[in-house]
Short mmCIF file of C-alpha atoms and ligand atoms in Angstrom, two decimals:
data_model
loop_
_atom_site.label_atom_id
_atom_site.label_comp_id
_atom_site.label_asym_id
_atom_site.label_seq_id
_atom_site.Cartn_x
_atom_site.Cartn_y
_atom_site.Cartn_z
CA UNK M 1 30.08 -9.94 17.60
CA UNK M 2 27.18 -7.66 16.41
CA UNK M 3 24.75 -6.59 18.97
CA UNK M 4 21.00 -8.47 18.12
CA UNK M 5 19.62 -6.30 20.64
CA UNK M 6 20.62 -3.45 18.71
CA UNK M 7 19.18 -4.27 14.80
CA UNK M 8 15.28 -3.48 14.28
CA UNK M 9 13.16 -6.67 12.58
CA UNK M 10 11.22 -6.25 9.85
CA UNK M 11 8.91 -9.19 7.90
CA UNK M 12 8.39 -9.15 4.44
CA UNK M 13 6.67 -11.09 2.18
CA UNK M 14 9.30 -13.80 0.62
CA UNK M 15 7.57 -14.04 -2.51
CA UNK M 16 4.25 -12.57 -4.05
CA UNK M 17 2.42 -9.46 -5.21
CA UNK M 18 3.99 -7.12 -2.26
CA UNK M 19 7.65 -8.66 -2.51
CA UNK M 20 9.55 -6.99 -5.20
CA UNK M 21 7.50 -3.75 -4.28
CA UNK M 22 8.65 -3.95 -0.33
CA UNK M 23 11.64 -4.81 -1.20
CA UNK M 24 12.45 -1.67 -3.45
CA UNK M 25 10.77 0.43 -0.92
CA UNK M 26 13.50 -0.43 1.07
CA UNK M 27 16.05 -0.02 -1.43
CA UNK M 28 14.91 3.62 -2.00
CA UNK M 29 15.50 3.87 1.99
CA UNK M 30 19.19 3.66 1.35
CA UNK M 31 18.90 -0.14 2.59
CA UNK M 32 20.70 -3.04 0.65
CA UNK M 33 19.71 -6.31 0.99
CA UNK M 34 21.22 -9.49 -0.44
CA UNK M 35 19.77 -9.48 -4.01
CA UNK M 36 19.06 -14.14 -3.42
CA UNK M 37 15.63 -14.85 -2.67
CA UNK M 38 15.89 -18.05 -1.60
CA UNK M 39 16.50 -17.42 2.15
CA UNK M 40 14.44 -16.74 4.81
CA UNK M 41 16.29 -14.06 6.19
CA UNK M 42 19.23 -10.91 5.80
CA UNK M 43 20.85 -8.93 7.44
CA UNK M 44 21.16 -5.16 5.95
CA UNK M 45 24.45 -4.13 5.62
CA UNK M 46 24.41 0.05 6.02
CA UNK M 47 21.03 -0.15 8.55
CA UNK M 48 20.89 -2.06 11.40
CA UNK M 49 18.29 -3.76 10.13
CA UNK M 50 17.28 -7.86 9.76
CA UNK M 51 14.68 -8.45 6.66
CA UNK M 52 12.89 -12.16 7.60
CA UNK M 53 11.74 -13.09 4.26
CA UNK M 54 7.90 -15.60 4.96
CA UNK M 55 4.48 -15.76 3.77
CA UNK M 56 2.30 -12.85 4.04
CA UNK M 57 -0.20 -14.72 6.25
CA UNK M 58 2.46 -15.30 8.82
CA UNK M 59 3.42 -11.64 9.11
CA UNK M 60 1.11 -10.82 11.96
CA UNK M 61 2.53 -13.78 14.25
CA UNK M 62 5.94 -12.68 13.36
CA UNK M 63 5.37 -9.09 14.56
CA UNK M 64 2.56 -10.15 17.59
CA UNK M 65 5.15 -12.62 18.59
CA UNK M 66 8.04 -10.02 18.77
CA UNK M 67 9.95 -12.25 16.85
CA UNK M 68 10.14 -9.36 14.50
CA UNK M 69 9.20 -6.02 15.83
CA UNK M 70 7.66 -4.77 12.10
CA UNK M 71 6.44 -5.89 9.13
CA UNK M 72 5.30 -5.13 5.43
CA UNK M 73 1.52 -6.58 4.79
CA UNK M 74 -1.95 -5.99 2.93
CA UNK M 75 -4.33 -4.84 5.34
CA UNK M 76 -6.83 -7.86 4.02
CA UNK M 77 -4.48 -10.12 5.79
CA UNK M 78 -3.97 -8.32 8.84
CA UNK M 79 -7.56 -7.21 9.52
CA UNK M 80 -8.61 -10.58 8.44
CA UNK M 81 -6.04 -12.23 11.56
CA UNK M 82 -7.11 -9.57 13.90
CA UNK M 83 -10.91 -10.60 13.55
CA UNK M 84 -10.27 -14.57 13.51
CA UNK M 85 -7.35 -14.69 15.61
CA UNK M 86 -8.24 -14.66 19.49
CA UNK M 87 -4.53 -13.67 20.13
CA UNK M 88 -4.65 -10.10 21.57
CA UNK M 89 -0.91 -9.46 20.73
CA UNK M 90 -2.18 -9.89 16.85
CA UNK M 91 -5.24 -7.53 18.13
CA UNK M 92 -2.64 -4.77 19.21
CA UNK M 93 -0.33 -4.68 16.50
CA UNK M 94 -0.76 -1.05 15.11
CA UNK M 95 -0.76 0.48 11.15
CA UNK M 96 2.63 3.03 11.42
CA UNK M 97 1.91 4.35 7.61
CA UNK M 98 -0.29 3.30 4.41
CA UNK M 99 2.29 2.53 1.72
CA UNK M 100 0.85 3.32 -1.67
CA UNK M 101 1.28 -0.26 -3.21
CA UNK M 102 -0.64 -3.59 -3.55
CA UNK M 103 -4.30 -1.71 -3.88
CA UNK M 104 -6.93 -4.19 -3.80
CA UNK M 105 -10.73 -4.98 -2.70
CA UNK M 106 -12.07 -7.75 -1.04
CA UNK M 107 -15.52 -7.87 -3.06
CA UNK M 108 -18.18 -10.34 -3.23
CA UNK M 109 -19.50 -11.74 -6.93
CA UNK M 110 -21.54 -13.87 -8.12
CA UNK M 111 -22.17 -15.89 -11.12
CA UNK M 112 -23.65 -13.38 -14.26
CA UNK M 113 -26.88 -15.18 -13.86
CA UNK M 114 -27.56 -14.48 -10.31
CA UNK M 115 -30.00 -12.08 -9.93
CA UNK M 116 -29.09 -9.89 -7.29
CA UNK M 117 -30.81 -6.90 -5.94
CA UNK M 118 -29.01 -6.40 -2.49
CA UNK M 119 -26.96 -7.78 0.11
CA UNK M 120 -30.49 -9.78 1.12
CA UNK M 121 -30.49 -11.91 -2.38
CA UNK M 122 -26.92 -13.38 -0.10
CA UNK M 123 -29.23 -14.56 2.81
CA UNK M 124 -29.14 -18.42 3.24
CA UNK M 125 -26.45 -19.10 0.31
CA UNK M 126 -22.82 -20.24 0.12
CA UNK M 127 -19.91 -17.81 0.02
CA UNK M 128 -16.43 -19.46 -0.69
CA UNK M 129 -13.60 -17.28 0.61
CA UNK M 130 -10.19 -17.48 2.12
CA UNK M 131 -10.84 -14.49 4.52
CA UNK M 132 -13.43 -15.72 6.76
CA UNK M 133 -12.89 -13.17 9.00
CA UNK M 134 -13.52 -10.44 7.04
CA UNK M 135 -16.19 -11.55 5.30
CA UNK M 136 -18.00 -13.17 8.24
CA UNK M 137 -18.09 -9.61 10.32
CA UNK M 138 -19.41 -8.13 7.24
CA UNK M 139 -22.34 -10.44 6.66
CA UNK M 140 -23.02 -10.39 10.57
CA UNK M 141 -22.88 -6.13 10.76
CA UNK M 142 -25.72 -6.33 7.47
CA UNK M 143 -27.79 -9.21 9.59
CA UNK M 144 -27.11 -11.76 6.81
CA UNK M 145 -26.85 -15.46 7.49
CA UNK M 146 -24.78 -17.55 4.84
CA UNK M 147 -22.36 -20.92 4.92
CA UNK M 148 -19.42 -19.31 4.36
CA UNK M 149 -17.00 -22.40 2.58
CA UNK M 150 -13.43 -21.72 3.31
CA UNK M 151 -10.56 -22.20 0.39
CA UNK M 152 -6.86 -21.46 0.42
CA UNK M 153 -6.77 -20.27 -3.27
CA UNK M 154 -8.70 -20.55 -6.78
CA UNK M 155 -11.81 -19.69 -5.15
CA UNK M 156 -13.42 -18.14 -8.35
CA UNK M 157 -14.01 -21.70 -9.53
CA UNK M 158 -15.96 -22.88 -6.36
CA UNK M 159 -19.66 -21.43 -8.32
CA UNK M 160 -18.46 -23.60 -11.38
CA UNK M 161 -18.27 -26.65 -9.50
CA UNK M 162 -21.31 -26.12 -7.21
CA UNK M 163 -18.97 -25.90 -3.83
CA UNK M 164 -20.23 -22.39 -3.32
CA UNK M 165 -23.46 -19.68 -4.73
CA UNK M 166 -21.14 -16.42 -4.58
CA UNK M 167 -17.53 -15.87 -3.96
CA UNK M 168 -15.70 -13.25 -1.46
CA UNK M 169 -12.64 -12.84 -2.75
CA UNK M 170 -9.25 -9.78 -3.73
CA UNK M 171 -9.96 -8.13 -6.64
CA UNK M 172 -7.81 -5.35 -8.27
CA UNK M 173 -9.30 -5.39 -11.87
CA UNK M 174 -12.20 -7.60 -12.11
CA UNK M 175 -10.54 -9.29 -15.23
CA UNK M 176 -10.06 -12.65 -13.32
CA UNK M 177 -13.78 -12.49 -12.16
CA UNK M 178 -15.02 -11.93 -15.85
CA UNK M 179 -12.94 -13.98 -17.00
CA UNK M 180 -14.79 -16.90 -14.55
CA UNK M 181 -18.33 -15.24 -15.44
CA UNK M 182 -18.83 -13.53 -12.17
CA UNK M 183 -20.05 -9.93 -11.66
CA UNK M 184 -18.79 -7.81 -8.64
CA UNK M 185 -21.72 -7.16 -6.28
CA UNK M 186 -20.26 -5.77 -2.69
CA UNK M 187 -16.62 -4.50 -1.53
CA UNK M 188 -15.61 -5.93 1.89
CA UNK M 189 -12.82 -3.90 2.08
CA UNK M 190 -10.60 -1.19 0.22
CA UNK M 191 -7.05 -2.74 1.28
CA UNK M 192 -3.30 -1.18 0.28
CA UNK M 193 -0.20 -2.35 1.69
CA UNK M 194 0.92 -1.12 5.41
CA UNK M 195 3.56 -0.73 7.50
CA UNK M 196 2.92 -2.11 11.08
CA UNK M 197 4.38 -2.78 14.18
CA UNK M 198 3.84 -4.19 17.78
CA UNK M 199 4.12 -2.44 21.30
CA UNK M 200 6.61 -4.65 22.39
CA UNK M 201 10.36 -3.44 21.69
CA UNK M 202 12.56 -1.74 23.29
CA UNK M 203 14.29 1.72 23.64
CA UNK M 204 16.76 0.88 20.87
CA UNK M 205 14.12 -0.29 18.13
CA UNK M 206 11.94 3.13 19.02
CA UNK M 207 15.29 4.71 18.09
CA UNK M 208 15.86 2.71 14.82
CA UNK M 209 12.13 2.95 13.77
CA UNK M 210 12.26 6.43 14.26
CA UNK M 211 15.57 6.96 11.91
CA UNK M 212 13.77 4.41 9.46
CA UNK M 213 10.44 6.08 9.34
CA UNK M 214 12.20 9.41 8.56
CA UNK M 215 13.59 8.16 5.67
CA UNK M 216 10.46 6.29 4.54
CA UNK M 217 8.37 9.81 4.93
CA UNK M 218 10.84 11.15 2.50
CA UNK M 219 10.67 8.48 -0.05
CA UNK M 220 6.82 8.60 0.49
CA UNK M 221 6.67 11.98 0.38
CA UNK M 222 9.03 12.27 -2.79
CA UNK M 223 6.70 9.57 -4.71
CA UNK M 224 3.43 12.17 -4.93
CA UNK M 225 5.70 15.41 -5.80
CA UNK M 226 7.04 16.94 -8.53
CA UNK M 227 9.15 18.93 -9.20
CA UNK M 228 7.95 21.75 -12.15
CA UNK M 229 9.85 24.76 -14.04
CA UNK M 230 8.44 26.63 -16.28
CA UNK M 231 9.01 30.12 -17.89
CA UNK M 232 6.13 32.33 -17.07
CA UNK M 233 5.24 35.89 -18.52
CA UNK M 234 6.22 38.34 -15.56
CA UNK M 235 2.27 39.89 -15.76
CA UNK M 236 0.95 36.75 -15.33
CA UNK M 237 3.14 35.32 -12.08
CA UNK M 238 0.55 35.37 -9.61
CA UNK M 239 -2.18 33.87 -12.18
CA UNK M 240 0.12 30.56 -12.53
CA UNK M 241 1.36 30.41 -9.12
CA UNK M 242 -2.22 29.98 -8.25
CA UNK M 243 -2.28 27.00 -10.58
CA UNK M 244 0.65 25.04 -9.31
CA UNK M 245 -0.61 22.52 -7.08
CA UNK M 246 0.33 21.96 -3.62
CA UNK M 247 3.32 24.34 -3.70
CA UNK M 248 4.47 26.76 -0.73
CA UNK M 249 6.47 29.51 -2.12
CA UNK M 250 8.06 28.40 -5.64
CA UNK M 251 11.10 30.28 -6.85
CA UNK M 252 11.18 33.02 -9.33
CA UNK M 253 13.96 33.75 -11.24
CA UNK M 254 15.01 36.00 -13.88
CA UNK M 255 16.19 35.16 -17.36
CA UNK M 256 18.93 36.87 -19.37
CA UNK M 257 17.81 39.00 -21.45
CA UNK M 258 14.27 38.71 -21.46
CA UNK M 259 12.13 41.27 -18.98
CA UNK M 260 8.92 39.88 -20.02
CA UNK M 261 9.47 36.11 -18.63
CA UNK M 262 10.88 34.97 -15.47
CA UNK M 263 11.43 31.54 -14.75
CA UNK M 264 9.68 29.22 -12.26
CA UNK M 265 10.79 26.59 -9.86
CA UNK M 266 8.43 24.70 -7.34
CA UNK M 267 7.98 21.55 -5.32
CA UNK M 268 4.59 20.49 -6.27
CA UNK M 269 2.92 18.51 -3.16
CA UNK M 270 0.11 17.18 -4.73
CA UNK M 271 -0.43 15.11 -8.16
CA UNK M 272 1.08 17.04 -11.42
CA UNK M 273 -1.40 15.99 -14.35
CA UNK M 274 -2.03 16.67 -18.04
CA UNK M 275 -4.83 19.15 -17.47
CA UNK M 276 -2.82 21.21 -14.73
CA UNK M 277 0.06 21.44 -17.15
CA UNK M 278 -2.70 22.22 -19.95
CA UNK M 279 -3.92 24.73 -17.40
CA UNK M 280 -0.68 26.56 -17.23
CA UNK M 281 -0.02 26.46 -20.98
CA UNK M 282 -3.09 28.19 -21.39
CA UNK M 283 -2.61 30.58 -18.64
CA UNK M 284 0.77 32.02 -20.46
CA UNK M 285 3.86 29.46 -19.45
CA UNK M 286 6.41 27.77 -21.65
CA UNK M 287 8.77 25.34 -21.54
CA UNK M 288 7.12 23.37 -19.04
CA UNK M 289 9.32 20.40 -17.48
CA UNK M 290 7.88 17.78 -14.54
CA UNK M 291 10.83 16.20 -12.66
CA UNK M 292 9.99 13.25 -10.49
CA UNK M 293 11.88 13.66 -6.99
CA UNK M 294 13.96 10.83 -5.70
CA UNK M 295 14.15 11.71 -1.97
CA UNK M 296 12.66 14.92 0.34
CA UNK M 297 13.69 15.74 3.54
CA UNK M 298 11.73 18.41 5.11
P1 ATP R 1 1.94 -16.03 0.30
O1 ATP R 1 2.66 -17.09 -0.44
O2 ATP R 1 2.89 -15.02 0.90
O3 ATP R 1 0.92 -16.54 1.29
P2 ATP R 1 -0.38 -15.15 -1.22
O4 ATP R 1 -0.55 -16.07 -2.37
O5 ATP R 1 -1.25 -15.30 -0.04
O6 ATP R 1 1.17 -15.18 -0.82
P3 ATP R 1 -0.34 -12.84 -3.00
O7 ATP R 1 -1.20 -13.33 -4.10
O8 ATP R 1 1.12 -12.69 -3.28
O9 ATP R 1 -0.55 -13.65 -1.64
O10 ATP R 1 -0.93 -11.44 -2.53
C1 ATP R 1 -0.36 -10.73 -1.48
C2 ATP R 1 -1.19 -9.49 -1.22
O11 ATP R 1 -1.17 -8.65 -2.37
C3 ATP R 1 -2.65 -9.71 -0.95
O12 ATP R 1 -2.90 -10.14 0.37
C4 ATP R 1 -3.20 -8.32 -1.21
O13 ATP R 1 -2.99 -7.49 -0.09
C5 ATP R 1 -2.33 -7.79 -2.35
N1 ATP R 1 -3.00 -7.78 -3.69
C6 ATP R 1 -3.02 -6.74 -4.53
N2 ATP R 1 -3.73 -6.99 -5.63
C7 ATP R 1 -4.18 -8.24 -5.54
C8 ATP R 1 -4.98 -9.08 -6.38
N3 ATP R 1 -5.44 -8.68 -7.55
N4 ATP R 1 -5.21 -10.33 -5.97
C9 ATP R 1 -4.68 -10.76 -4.81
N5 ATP R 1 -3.94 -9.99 -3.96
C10 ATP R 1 -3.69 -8.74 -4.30
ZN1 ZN R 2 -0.85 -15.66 1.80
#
């Protein structure tokens, strides 16, 4: 019989904007799940890991509850729980690592013919919104009184219908909120994806994090570097070393039969864009190739 108290629990979001993405996050781990997505939970088979598949709002009780001891969630949701929530388990759970997917704001808008100066045109009017929390601390810090309506979903309509003045709702690129005839006038929050966890599990899950998270710094890691060769003229080395962004010591090496160019390979830490390669073109190198990296282990 396999050991429960020996497999690490993660939630995930069953279905949704940050499903397919935590899901191949995991996958670039070296984890393989079950491909179905249908059930509620599986078991990895080279990790001892369990993947509970459930709504993203339900995340935090999951991982408060220790019923799983991490989990895979926007931080809208989980600062949104933390505020409304009187649970101090949900209050504890802790951010491990930002994970580079599901960007978002939580902005306020309001309809194109509101005419807004400042937070104080809000003062006395309706805001419909399905993250009370968050938006309720944020009118309180900025001393503004509203009626904040609460909606599970298609809150952009509630101005339409008269059910609400303004809305407070995610946004990643405003063409939902034009498309309804609202204009962005405050963000709430910046929000990404997150991995998080609670203070609750034992020796064996600190051990199995710990093997997890290396392999998740590596895969995070990996995602913002490149890896660049080029051919540089030898006189000029130093010139597009100094160009080369983020990278320790890159490797120089020498090409047959040519004693004006060497070649040059380096891990590039930092983002590898048009004008840097443009930068090095002008600066003398050739044949200039950007490899993404799969995995990095320092
Ligand atoms: P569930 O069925 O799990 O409750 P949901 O409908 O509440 O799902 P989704 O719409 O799948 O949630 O969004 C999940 C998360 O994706 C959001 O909480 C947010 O962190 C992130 N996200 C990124 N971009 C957007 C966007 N444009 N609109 C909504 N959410 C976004
Ligand atoms: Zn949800």
């Amino acid at each position: 019989m396999i050991n429960d108290e020996k497999r690490l629990k993660l939630a995930i979001q069953k279905s949704g904007r940050l499903a397919d993405e935590s899901r191949k996050l995991l996958e670039k781990c070296g984890i393989n799940l079950l491909k179905s997505k249908d059930q509620l939970f599986c078991r990895a088979q080279n990790f001892p890991l369990d993947v509970f598949f459930v709504r993203d709002d339900d995340i935090p009780t999951f991982v408060a509850s220790n019923a799983c001891h991490i989990g895979i969630i926007g931080q809208n949701v989980l600062f949104d729980e933390q505020i409304k929530l009187p649970n101090q388990k949900i209050k504890d759970i802790i951010t491990i690592t930002e994970l580079g997917f599901g960007q978002c704001r939580l902005s306020i808008a309001v309809p194109n013919g509101f005419e807004y100066e400042n937070i104080k045109s809000l003062d006395g009017k309706r805001i419909a919104t399905s993250y009370q929390g968050l938006l309720s601390k944020f009118l309180q810090d900025r001393s503004i009184n509203c009626e904040i309506v609460s909606m599970q979903g298609a809150v952009e309509i509630a101005p339409r219908i008269d059910m609400a003045d303004a809305v407070c709702d995610l946004v990643s690129t405003a063409a939902t909120l034009t498309m309804n005839g609202l204009k962005e006038v405050e963000t709430v929050l910046e929000s990404q994806s997150v991995l998080v966890r609670n203070n609750s599990m034992g020796q064996a899950q600190e051990e199995l994090l710990a093997r997890l998270m290396l392999r998740l710094q590596g895969v995070l890691t990996a995602r913002s570097s490149k890896y660049v060769m080029l051919h540089s003229p030898v006189d000029r080395l130093e010139e597009i070393k100094g160009v080369l962004p983020g990278s320790e010591s890159p490797t120089v090496l020498s090409l047959q039969g040519r004693d004006d160019l060497v070649a040059v390979h380096a891990v590039c830490n930092e983002g590898v864009f048009w004008d840097t390669m443009e930068d090095l073109k002008a600066k003398g190198a050739s044949s200039i190739l950007v490899i993404p990296i799969e995995k990095m282990l320092g």
